Amino acid sequence: MREQLETLTEGNETSESSSRNTLRYIMLGLLWARPMSGYDIKQTFERAIASYWNAGNSQIYTTLKNLHKAGLIDAEIIVQTSRPNRKVYRLTRAGEEELSHWLQEDVPERFTKDEFLAKLFFCGAASDDVALAHLQSHRESLLKQLAHMEWARREYGSRPVRRPHLLEYQLLVREYKEAILKAGLEVTEKAIARLEQRLNPQS
């Protein structure tokens, strides 16, 4: 039964290191759009990004400190007379190159949905070719996951089990996951078709 549960829910884990790296690139992408203070970045997370990726103040300021130390961003103190001074961060040339490299690199095999969306959010900083490659890679990942779920259903669905009531709800979780994957695949296919048409209008 444990083997069934692990197989039916495989693919939901992500490492802490991967999360930290994704946050690093999200913040580079935000600073590519315009210079911001730490407060501005937190507000942007709450308005535009929190639905798929959130970060607390400590994570934001720790990441800003590390990006500044790595030379990927600069910091400037803005003196204000009626309010506390603001520290505003902006992307350096090295930061722009780092962001560009992240957008163009191959998608890892264990890429999570939220990491995919974080990268897609900033594809406007790259070319349509880069965005298309990202979407095509995501489509391949979705198809592999759906194929694996179909295999799991065939492999374990017909086996006799000692606790059928428990398996019933484990399979219900699989149905939810499969529906989410299929919905994601449909949106991805439409986005790929739009980009292909824009890149090759005569085809």
PDB file of N, CA and C in Angstrom, residues 101-201:
ATOM      1  N   HIS A 101      20.348  34.074 -18.597  1.00  0.00           N
ATOM      2  CA  HIS A 101      20.803  32.674 -18.603  1.00  0.00           C
ATOM      3  C   HIS A 101      19.744  31.761 -18.008  1.00  0.00           C
ATOM      4  N   TRP A 102      19.118  32.193 -16.905  1.00  0.00           N
ATOM      5  CA  TRP A 102      18.082  31.381 -16.268  1.00  0.00           C
ATOM      6  C   TRP A 102      16.896  31.171 -17.197  1.00  0.00           C
ATOM      7  N   LEU A 103      16.499  32.232 -17.902  1.00  0.00           N
ATOM      8  CA  LEU A 103      15.352  32.119 -18.795  1.00  0.00           C
ATOM      9  C   LEU A 103      15.628  31.188 -19.966  1.00  0.00           C
ATOM     10  N   GLN A 104      16.892  31.097 -20.383  1.00  0.00           N
ATOM     11  CA  GLN A 104      17.225  30.311 -21.562  1.00  0.00           C
ATOM     12  C   GLN A 104      17.688  28.897 -21.250  1.00  0.00           C
ATOM     13  N   GLU A 105      17.990  28.607 -19.982  1.00  0.00           N
ATOM     14  CA  GLU A 105      18.522  27.290 -19.658  1.00  0.00           C
ATOM     15  C   GLU A 105      17.444  26.230 -19.777  1.00  0.00           C
ATOM     16  N   ASP A 106      17.877  24.979 -19.974  1.00  0.00           N
ATOM     17  CA  ASP A 106      16.950  23.859 -20.084  1.00  0.00           C
ATOM     18  C   ASP A 106      16.197  23.678 -18.778  1.00  0.00           C
ATOM     19  N   VAL A 107      14.943  23.263 -18.884  1.00  0.00           N
ATOM     20  CA  VAL A 107      14.114  23.053 -17.706  1.00  0.00           C
ATOM     21  C   VAL A 107      14.503  21.739 -17.043  1.00  0.00           C
ATOM     22  N   PRO A 108      14.757  21.737 -15.710  1.00  0.00           N
ATOM     23  CA  PRO A 108      15.096  20.493 -15.026  1.00  0.00           C
ATOM     24  C   PRO A 108      13.968  19.475 -15.110  1.00  0.00           C
ATOM     25  N   GLU A 109      14.322  18.210 -15.024  1.00  0.00           N
ATOM     26  CA  GLU A 109      13.340  17.134 -15.117  1.00  0.00           C
ATOM     27  C   GLU A 109      12.296  17.224 -14.004  1.00  0.00           C
ATOM     28  N   ARG A 110      12.713  17.671 -12.808  1.00  0.00           N
ATOM     29  CA  ARG A 110      11.818  17.717 -11.662  1.00  0.00           C
ATOM     30  C   ARG A 110      11.262  19.121 -11.428  1.00  0.00           C
ATOM     31  N   PHE A 111      11.137  19.893 -12.493  1.00  0.00           N
ATOM     32  CA  PHE A 111      10.599  21.250 -12.401  1.00  0.00           C
ATOM     33  C   PHE A 111       9.187  21.206 -11.828  1.00  0.00           C
ATOM     34  N   THR A 112       8.894  22.018 -10.818  1.00  0.00           N
ATOM     35  CA  THR A 112       7.547  22.041 -10.262  1.00  0.00           C
ATOM     36  C   THR A 112       6.674  23.032 -11.030  1.00  0.00           C
ATOM     37  N   LYS A 113       5.366  22.905 -10.814  1.00  0.00           N
ATOM     38  CA  LYS A 113       4.417  23.808 -11.490  1.00  0.00           C
ATOM     39  C   LYS A 113       4.713  25.259 -11.125  1.00  0.00           C
ATOM     40  N   ASP A 114       4.964  25.526  -9.842  1.00  0.00           N
ATOM     41  CA  ASP A 114       5.202  26.900  -9.421  1.00  0.00           C
ATOM     42  C   ASP A 114       6.495  27.455  -9.985  1.00  0.00           C
ATOM     43  N   GLU A 115       7.524  26.627 -10.099  1.00  0.00           N
ATOM     44  CA  GLU A 115       8.773  27.081 -10.718  1.00  0.00           C
ATOM     45  C   GLU A 115       8.559  27.380 -12.201  1.00  0.00           C
ATOM     46  N   PHE A 116       7.755  26.548 -12.853  1.00  0.00           N
ATOM     47  CA  PHE A 116       7.434  26.807 -14.254  1.00  0.00           C
ATOM     48  C   PHE A 116       6.736  28.152 -14.406  1.00  0.00           C
ATOM     49  N   LEU A 117       5.749  28.428 -13.547  1.00  0.00           N
ATOM     50  CA  LEU A 117       5.008  29.688 -13.637  1.00  0.00           C
ATOM     51  C   LEU A 117       5.900  30.884 -13.303  1.00  0.00           C
ATOM     52  N   ALA A 118       6.801  30.712 -12.343  1.00  0.00           N
ATOM     53  CA  ALA A 118       7.720  31.804 -11.996  1.00  0.00           C
ATOM     54  C   ALA A 118       8.576  32.176 -13.196  1.00  0.00           C
ATOM     55  N   LYS A 119       9.061  31.165 -13.894  1.00  0.00           N
ATOM     56  CA  LYS A 119       9.892  31.435 -15.072  1.00  0.00           C
ATOM     57  C   LYS A 119       9.056  32.035 -16.199  1.00  0.00           C
ATOM     58  N   LEU A 120       7.871  31.499 -16.416  1.00  0.00           N
ATOM     59  CA  LEU A 120       6.999  32.001 -17.477  1.00  0.00           C
ATOM     60  C   LEU A 120       6.641  33.465 -17.237  1.00  0.00           C
ATOM     61  N   PHE A 121       6.481  33.850 -15.980  1.00  0.00           N
ATOM     62  CA  PHE A 121       6.103  35.214 -15.618  1.00  0.00           C
ATOM     63  C   PHE A 121       7.087  36.237 -16.179  1.00  0.00           C
ATOM     64  N   PHE A 122       8.368  35.830 -16.307  1.00  0.00           N
ATOM     65  CA  PHE A 122       9.400  36.759 -16.751  1.00  0.00           C
ATOM     66  C   PHE A 122       9.880  36.492 -18.181  1.00  0.00           C
ATOM     67  N   CYS A 123       9.155  35.651 -18.906  1.00  0.00           N
ATOM     68  CA  CYS A 123       9.567  35.374 -20.286  1.00  0.00           C
ATOM     69  C   CYS A 123       9.451  36.616 -21.170  1.00  0.00           C
ATOM     70  N   GLY A 124       8.743  37.649 -20.714  1.00  0.00           N
ATOM     71  CA  GLY A 124       8.717  38.902 -21.453  1.00  0.00           C
ATOM     72  C   GLY A 124      10.063  39.583 -21.496  1.00  0.00           C
ATOM     73  N   ALA A 125      10.983  39.164 -20.631  1.00  0.00           N
ATOM     74  CA  ALA A 125      12.345  39.700 -20.656  1.00  0.00           C
ATOM     75  C   ALA A 125      13.219  38.969 -21.662  1.00  0.00           C
ATOM     76  N   ALA A 126      12.667  37.948 -22.313  1.00  0.00           N
ATOM     77  CA  ALA A 126      13.411  37.167 -23.302  1.00  0.00           C
ATOM     78  C   ALA A 126      12.656  37.202 -24.631  1.00  0.00           C
ATOM     79  N   SER A 127      13.142  36.470 -25.590  1.00  0.00           N
ATOM     80  CA  SER A 127      12.505  36.432 -26.905  1.00  0.00           C
ATOM     81  C   SER A 127      11.355  35.420 -26.920  1.00  0.00           C
ATOM     82  N   ASP A 128      10.512  35.503 -27.956  1.00  0.00           N
ATOM     83  CA  ASP A 128       9.436  34.524 -28.109  1.00  0.00           C
ATOM     84  C   ASP A 128       9.995  33.123 -28.316  1.00  0.00           C
ATOM     85  N   ASP A 129      11.166  33.020 -28.924  1.00  0.00           N
ATOM     86  CA  ASP A 129      11.787  31.705 -29.112  1.00  0.00           C
ATOM     87  C   ASP A 129      12.100  31.058 -27.770  1.00  0.00           C
ATOM     88  N   VAL A 130      12.590  31.853 -26.824  1.00  0.00           N
ATOM     89  CA  VAL A 130      12.900  31.335 -25.490  1.00  0.00           C
ATOM     90  C   VAL A 130      11.617  30.902 -24.791  1.00  0.00           C
ATOM     91  N   ALA A 131      10.581  31.739 -24.875  1.00  0.00           N
ATOM     92  CA  ALA A 131       9.296  31.399 -24.258  1.00  0.00           C
ATOM     93  C   ALA A 131       8.723  30.123 -24.869  1.00  0.00           C
ATOM     94  N   LEU A 132       8.832  29.986 -26.189  1.00  0.00           N
ATOM     95  CA  LEU A 132       8.317  28.797 -26.864  1.00  0.00           C
ATOM     96  C   LEU A 132       9.049  27.546 -26.394  1.00  0.00           C
ATOM     97  N   ALA A 133      10.361  27.624 -26.283  1.00  0.00           N
ATOM     98  CA  ALA A 133      11.139  26.469 -25.819  1.00  0.00           C
ATOM     99  C   ALA A 133      10.736  26.095 -24.397  1.00  0.00           C
ATOM    100  N   HIS A 134      10.497  27.094 -23.559  1.00  0.00           N
ATOM    101  CA  HIS A 134      10.071  26.851 -22.180  1.00  0.00           C
ATOM    102  C   HIS A 134       8.720  26.139 -22.146  1.00  0.00           C
ATOM    103  N   LEU A 135       7.783  26.604 -22.951  1.00  0.00           N
ATOM    104  CA  LEU A 135       6.464  25.982 -23.005  1.00  0.00           C
ATOM    105  C   LEU A 135       6.522  24.576 -23.583  1.00  0.00           C
ATOM    106  N   GLN A 136       7.334  24.374 -24.603  1.00  0.00           N
ATOM    107  CA  GLN A 136       7.458  23.041 -25.201  1.00  0.00           C
ATOM    108  C   GLN A 136       8.055  22.050 -24.204  1.00  0.00           C
ATOM    109  N   SER A 137       9.030  22.517 -23.434  1.00  0.00           N
ATOM    110  CA  SER A 137       9.620  21.662 -22.410  1.00  0.00           C
ATOM    111  C   SER A 137       8.597  21.318 -21.334  1.00  0.00           C
ATOM    112  N   HIS A 138       7.771  22.296 -20.981  1.00  0.00           N
ATOM    113  CA  HIS A 138       6.730  22.045 -19.986  1.00  0.00           C
ATOM    114  C   HIS A 138       5.704  21.056 -20.524  1.00  0.00           C
ATOM    115  N   ARG A 139       5.348  21.197 -21.797  1.00  0.00           N
ATOM    116  CA  ARG A 139       4.413  20.247 -22.404  1.00  0.00           C
ATOM    117  C   ARG A 139       4.959  18.826 -22.321  1.00  0.00           C
ATOM    118  N   GLU A 140       6.238  18.656 -22.619  1.00  0.00           N
ATOM    119  CA  GLU A 140       6.856  17.333 -22.539  1.00  0.00           C
ATOM    120  C   GLU A 140       6.786  16.779 -21.124  1.00  0.00           C
ATOM    121  N   SER A 141       7.030  17.651 -20.140  1.00  0.00           N
ATOM    122  CA  SER A 141       6.952  17.228 -18.742  1.00  0.00           C
ATOM    123  C   SER A 141       5.538  16.794 -18.368  1.00  0.00           C
ATOM    124  N   LEU A 142       4.541  17.558 -18.795  1.00  0.00           N
ATOM    125  CA  LEU A 142       3.150  17.208 -18.496  1.00  0.00           C
ATOM    126  C   LEU A 142       2.767  15.871 -19.125  1.00  0.00           C
ATOM    127  N   LEU A 143       3.185  15.656 -20.365  1.00  0.00           N
ATOM    128  CA  LEU A 143       2.871  14.400 -21.049  1.00  0.00           C
ATOM    129  C   LEU A 143       3.514  13.209 -20.338  1.00  0.00           C
ATOM    130  N   LYS A 144       4.733  13.391 -19.859  1.00  0.00           N
ATOM    131  CA  LYS A 144       5.410  12.316 -19.119  1.00  0.00           C
ATOM    132  C   LYS A 144       4.681  12.003 -17.821  1.00  0.00           C
ATOM    133  N   GLN A 145       4.240  13.061 -17.124  1.00  0.00           N
ATOM    134  CA  GLN A 145       3.520  12.848 -15.869  1.00  0.00           C
ATOM    135  C   GLN A 145       2.194  12.143 -16.102  1.00  0.00           C
ATOM    136  N   LEU A 146       1.486  12.525 -17.162  1.00  0.00           N
ATOM    137  CA  LEU A 146       0.217  11.869 -17.472  1.00  0.00           C
ATOM    138  C   LEU A 146       0.432  10.414 -17.861  1.00  0.00           C
ATOM    139  N   ALA A 147       1.498  10.147 -18.606  1.00  0.00           N
ATOM    140  CA  ALA A 147       1.806   8.770 -18.990  1.00  0.00           C
ATOM    141  C   ALA A 147       2.137   7.929 -17.757  1.00  0.00           C
ATOM    142  N   HIS A 148       2.864   8.526 -16.821  1.00  0.00           N
ATOM    143  CA  HIS A 148       3.210   7.801 -15.595  1.00  0.00           C
ATOM    144  C   HIS A 148       1.960   7.510 -14.767  1.00  0.00           C
ATOM    145  N   MET A 149       1.034   8.455 -14.715  1.00  0.00           N
ATOM    146  CA  MET A 149      -0.182   8.235 -13.945  1.00  0.00           C
ATOM    147  C   MET A 149      -1.046   7.147 -14.574  1.00  0.00           C
ATOM    148  N   GLU A 150      -1.054   7.098 -15.894  1.00  0.00           N
ATOM    149  CA  GLU A 150      -1.792   6.036 -16.580  1.00  0.00           C
ATOM    150  C   GLU A 150      -1.160   4.683 -16.294  1.00  0.00           C
ATOM    151  N   TRP A 151       0.175   4.654 -16.281  1.00  0.00           N
ATOM    152  CA  TRP A 151       0.879   3.405 -15.947  1.00  0.00           C
ATOM    153  C   TRP A 151       0.542   2.975 -14.521  1.00  0.00           C
ATOM    154  N   ALA A 152       0.547   3.925 -13.573  1.00  0.00           N
ATOM    155  CA  ALA A 152       0.243   3.607 -12.179  1.00  0.00           C
ATOM    156  C   ALA A 152      -1.171   3.071 -12.035  1.00  0.00           C
ATOM    157  N   ARG A 153      -2.098   3.642 -12.793  1.00  0.00           N
ATOM    158  CA  ARG A 153      -3.484   3.177 -12.728  1.00  0.00           C
ATOM    159  C   ARG A 153      -3.585   1.733 -13.212  1.00  0.00           C
ATOM    160  N   ARG A 154      -2.906   1.413 -14.306  1.00  0.00           N
ATOM    161  CA  ARG A 154      -2.921   0.035 -14.815  1.00  0.00           C
ATOM    162  C   ARG A 154      -2.194  -0.916 -13.874  1.00  0.00           C
ATOM    163  N   GLU A 155      -1.078  -0.446 -13.337  1.00  0.00           N
ATOM    164  CA  GLU A 155      -0.219  -1.310 -12.532  1.00  0.00           C
ATOM    165  C   GLU A 155      -0.842  -1.659 -11.181  1.00  0.00           C
ATOM    166  N   TYR A 156      -1.470  -0.674 -10.556  1.00  0.00           N
ATOM    167  CA  TYR A 156      -1.952  -0.873  -9.195  1.00  0.00           C
ATOM    168  C   TYR A 156      -3.477  -0.924  -9.078  1.00  0.00           C
ATOM    169  N   GLY A 157      -4.178  -0.374 -10.064  1.00  0.00           N
ATOM    170  CA  GLY A 157      -5.625  -0.318  -9.947  1.00  0.00           C
ATOM    171  C   GLY A 157      -6.301  -1.676  -9.927  1.00  0.00           C
ATOM    172  N   SER A 158      -5.700  -2.688 -10.572  1.00  0.00           N
ATOM    173  CA  SER A 158      -6.330  -3.996 -10.654  1.00  0.00           C
ATOM    174  C   SER A 158      -5.809  -4.979  -9.612  1.00  0.00           C
ATOM    175  N   ARG A 159      -4.833  -4.566  -8.811  1.00  0.00           N
ATOM    176  CA  ARG A 159      -4.279  -5.476  -7.813  1.00  0.00           C
ATOM    177  C   ARG A 159      -5.226  -5.620  -6.623  1.00  0.00           C
ATOM    178  N   PRO A 160      -5.296  -6.818  -6.050  1.00  0.00           N
ATOM    179  CA  PRO A 160      -6.098  -6.975  -4.820  1.00  0.00           C
ATOM    180  C   PRO A 160      -5.439  -6.218  -3.668  1.00  0.00           C
ATOM    181  N   VAL A 161      -6.222  -5.563  -2.861  1.00  0.00           N
ATOM    182  CA  VAL A 161      -5.683  -4.785  -1.748  1.00  0.00           C
ATOM    183  C   VAL A 161      -6.413  -5.156  -0.467  1.00  0.00           C
ATOM    184  N   ARG A 162      -5.725  -4.954   0.666  1.00  0.00           N
ATOM    185  CA  ARG A 162      -6.318  -5.267   1.952  1.00  0.00           C
ATOM    186  C   ARG A 162      -7.170  -4.115   2.488  1.00  0.00           C
ATOM    187  N   ARG A 163      -6.932  -2.891   1.973  1.00  0.00           N
ATOM    188  CA  ARG A 163      -7.664  -1.736   2.491  1.00  0.00           C
ATOM    189  C   ARG A 163      -8.248  -0.950   1.315  1.00  0.00           C
ATOM    190  N   PRO A 164      -9.295  -1.500   0.688  1.00  0.00           N
ATOM    191  CA  PRO A 164      -9.853  -0.857  -0.518  1.00  0.00           C
ATOM    192  C   PRO A 164     -10.408   0.543  -0.262  1.00  0.00           C
ATOM    193  N   HIS A 165     -10.915   0.785   0.967  1.00  0.00           N
ATOM    194  CA  HIS A 165     -11.465   2.112   1.260  1.00  0.00           C
ATOM    195  C   HIS A 165     -10.368   3.167   1.209  1.00  0.00           C
ATOM    196  N   LEU A 166      -9.184   2.837   1.721  1.00  0.00           N
ATOM    197  CA  LEU A 166      -8.054   3.760   1.678  1.00  0.00           C
ATOM    198  C   LEU A 166      -7.617   3.992   0.235  1.00  0.00           C
ATOM    199  N   LEU A 167      -7.547   2.918  -0.548  1.00  0.00           N
ATOM    200  CA  LEU A 167      -7.127   3.039  -1.947  1.00  0.00           C
ATOM    201  C   LEU A 167      -8.106   3.896  -2.740  1.00  0.00           C
ATOM    202  N   GLU A 168      -9.381   3.817  -2.404  1.00  0.00           N
ATOM    203  CA  GLU A 168     -10.390   4.609  -3.116  1.00  0.00           C
ATOM    204  C   GLU A 168     -10.042   6.091  -3.075  1.00  0.00           C
ATOM    205  N   TYR A 169      -9.628   6.581  -1.910  1.00  0.00           N
ATOM    206  CA  TYR A 169      -9.334   8.002  -1.780  1.00  0.00           C
ATOM    207  C   TYR A 169      -7.955   8.357  -2.329  1.00  0.00           C
ATOM    208  N   GLN A 170      -7.049   7.398  -2.291  1.00  0.00           N
ATOM    209  CA  GLN A 170      -5.759   7.627  -2.941  1.00  0.00           C
ATOM    210  C   GLN A 170      -5.949   7.767  -4.452  1.00  0.00           C
ATOM    211  N   LEU A 171      -6.834   6.966  -5.008  1.00  0.00           N
ATOM    212  CA  LEU A 171      -7.119   7.072  -6.439  1.00  0.00           C
ATOM    213  C   LEU A 171      -7.880   8.359  -6.749  1.00  0.00           C
ATOM    214  N   LEU A 172      -8.681   8.832  -5.808  1.00  0.00           N
ATOM    215  CA  LEU A 172      -9.370  10.107  -5.999  1.00  0.00           C
ATOM    216  C   LEU A 172      -8.361  11.254  -6.079  1.00  0.00           C
ATOM    217  N   VAL A 173      -7.325  11.200  -5.255  1.00  0.00           N
ATOM    218  CA  VAL A 173      -6.241  12.187  -5.335  1.00  0.00           C
ATOM    219  C   VAL A 173      -5.600  12.140  -6.720  1.00  0.00           C
ATOM    220  N   ARG A 174      -5.397  10.932  -7.239  1.00  0.00           N
ATOM    221  CA  ARG A 174      -4.828  10.780  -8.580  1.00  0.00           C
ATOM    222  C   ARG A 174      -5.718  11.423  -9.622  1.00  0.00           C
ATOM    223  N   GLU A 175      -7.037  11.277  -9.473  1.00  0.00           N
ATOM    224  CA  GLU A 175      -7.962  11.879 -10.428  1.00  0.00           C
ATOM    225  C   GLU A 175      -7.866  13.403 -10.405  1.00  0.00           C
ATOM    226  N   TYR A 176      -7.758  13.973  -9.208  1.00  0.00           N
ATOM    227  CA  TYR A 176      -7.580  15.427  -9.097  1.00  0.00           C
ATOM    228  C   TYR A 176      -6.289  15.847  -9.801  1.00  0.00           C
ATOM    229  N   LYS A 177      -5.212  15.134  -9.515  1.00  0.00           N
ATOM    230  CA  LYS A 177      -3.911  15.462 -10.108  1.00  0.00           C
ATOM    231  C   LYS A 177      -3.966  15.343 -11.629  1.00  0.00           C
ATOM    232  N   GLU A 178      -4.599  14.293 -12.123  1.00  0.00           N
ATOM    233  CA  GLU A 178      -4.698  14.090 -13.567  1.00  0.00           C
ATOM    234  C   GLU A 178      -5.498  15.209 -14.225  1.00  0.00           C
ATOM    235  N   ALA A 179      -6.581  15.651 -13.575  1.00  0.00           N
ATOM    236  CA  ALA A 179      -7.393  16.736 -14.127  1.00  0.00           C
ATOM    237  C   ALA A 179      -6.591  18.036 -14.195  1.00  0.00           C
ATOM    238  N   ILE A 180      -5.789  18.300 -13.161  1.00  0.00           N
ATOM    239  CA  ILE A 180      -4.953  19.501 -13.146  1.00  0.00           C
ATOM    240  C   ILE A 180      -3.921  19.443 -14.265  1.00  0.00           C
ATOM    241  N   LEU A 181      -3.300  18.276 -14.444  1.00  0.00           N
ATOM    242  CA  LEU A 181      -2.301  18.125 -15.497  1.00  0.00           C
ATOM    243  C   LEU A 181      -2.924  18.323 -16.882  1.00  0.00           C
ATOM    244  N   LYS A 182      -4.107  17.766 -17.087  1.00  0.00           N
ATOM    245  CA  LYS A 182      -4.769  17.893 -18.390  1.00  0.00           C
ATOM    246  C   LYS A 182      -5.169  19.339 -18.660  1.00  0.00           C
ATOM    247  N   ALA A 183      -5.624  20.045 -17.632  1.00  0.00           N
ATOM    248  CA  ALA A 183      -5.971  21.462 -17.805  1.00  0.00           C
ATOM    249  C   ALA A 183      -4.723  22.268 -18.135  1.00  0.00           C
ATOM    250  N   GLY A 184      -3.630  21.984 -17.445  1.00  0.00           N
ATOM    251  CA  GLY A 184      -2.377  22.664 -17.729  1.00  0.00           C
ATOM    252  C   GLY A 184      -1.877  22.380 -19.132  1.00  0.00           C
ATOM    253  N   LEU A 185      -2.063  21.138 -19.582  1.00  0.00           N
ATOM    254  CA  LEU A 185      -1.639  20.765 -20.930  1.00  0.00           C
ATOM    255  C   LEU A 185      -2.453  21.518 -21.975  1.00  0.00           C
ATOM    256  N   GLU A 186      -3.748  21.673 -21.735  1.00  0.00           N
ATOM    257  CA  GLU A 186      -4.604  22.388 -22.689  1.00  0.00           C
ATOM    258  C   GLU A 186      -4.163  23.848 -22.839  1.00  0.00           C
ATOM    259  N   VAL A 187      -3.909  24.518 -21.713  1.00  0.00           N
ATOM    260  CA  VAL A 187      -3.463  25.911 -21.760  1.00  0.00           C
ATOM    261  C   VAL A 187      -2.099  26.014 -22.440  1.00  0.00           C
ATOM    262  N   THR A 188      -1.220  25.071 -22.128  1.00  0.00           N
ATOM    263  CA  THR A 188       0.127  25.078 -22.710  1.00  0.00           C
ATOM    264  C   THR A 188       0.072  24.895 -24.222  1.00  0.00           C
ATOM    265  N   GLU A 189      -0.765  23.976 -24.676  1.00  0.00           N
ATOM    266  CA  GLU A 189      -0.910  23.733 -26.119  1.00  0.00           C
ATOM    267  C   GLU A 189      -1.396  24.995 -26.833  1.00  0.00           C
ATOM    268  N   LYS A 190      -2.366  25.697 -26.237  1.00  0.00           N
ATOM    269  CA  LYS A 190      -2.881  26.919 -26.854  1.00  0.00           C
ATOM    270  C   LYS A 190      -1.802  28.001 -26.909  1.00  0.00           C
ATOM    271  N   ALA A 191      -1.023  28.127 -25.850  1.00  0.00           N
ATOM    272  CA  ALA A 191       0.042  29.129 -25.821  1.00  0.00           C
ATOM    273  C   ALA A 191       1.121  28.812 -26.855  1.00  0.00           C
ATOM    274  N   ILE A 192       1.452  27.544 -26.999  1.00  0.00           N
ATOM    275  CA  ILE A 192       2.440  27.128 -28.005  1.00  0.00           C
ATOM    276  C   ILE A 192       1.936  27.458 -29.406  1.00  0.00           C
ATOM    277  N   ALA A 193       0.673  27.168 -29.662  1.00  0.00           N
ATOM    278  CA  ALA A 193       0.097  27.446 -30.986  1.00  0.00           C
ATOM    279  C   ALA A 193       0.147  28.940 -31.302  1.00  0.00           C
ATOM    280  N   ARG A 194      -0.163  29.794 -30.309  1.00  0.00           N
ATOM    281  CA  ARG A 194      -0.118  31.244 -30.533  1.00  0.00           C
ATOM    282  C   ARG A 194       1.299  31.704 -30.858  1.00  0.00           C
ATOM    283  N   LEU A 195       2.275  31.213 -30.113  1.00  0.00           N
ATOM    284  CA  LEU A 195       3.658  31.628 -30.348  1.00  0.00           C
ATOM    285  C   LEU A 195       4.168  31.119 -31.688  1.00  0.00           C
ATOM    286  N   GLU A 196       3.826  29.885 -32.030  1.00  0.00           N
ATOM    287  CA  GLU A 196       4.264  29.339 -33.316  1.00  0.00           C
ATOM    288  C   GLU A 196       3.670  30.138 -34.468  1.00  0.00           C
ATOM    289  N   GLN A 197       2.428  30.555 -34.325  1.00  0.00           N
ATOM    290  CA  GLN A 197       1.792  31.352 -35.362  1.00  0.00           C
ATOM    291  C   GLN A 197       2.469  32.714 -35.478  1.00  0.00           C
ATOM    292  N   ARG A 198       2.834  33.312 -34.351  1.00  0.00           N
ATOM    293  CA  ARG A 198       3.487  34.611 -34.368  1.00  0.00           C
ATOM    294  C   ARG A 198       4.899  34.513 -34.945  1.00  0.00           C
ATOM    295  N   LEU A 199       5.598  33.436 -34.646  1.00  0.00           N
ATOM    296  CA  LEU A 199       6.960  33.269 -35.131  1.00  0.00           C
ATOM    297  C   LEU A 199       7.003  32.829 -36.598  1.00  0.00           C
ATOM    298  N   ASN A 200       5.943  32.127 -37.018  1.00  0.00           N
ATOM    299  CA  ASN A 200       5.882  31.634 -38.407  1.00  0.00           C
ATOM    300  C   ASN A 200       4.511  31.972 -38.992  1.00  0.00           C
ATOM    301  N   PRO A 201       4.258  33.229 -39.261  1.00  0.00           N
ATOM    302  CA  PRO A 201       2.903  33.648 -39.701  1.00  0.00           C
ATOM    303  C   PRO A 201       2.484  33.044 -41.036  1.00  0.00           C
TER     304      PRO A 201
END
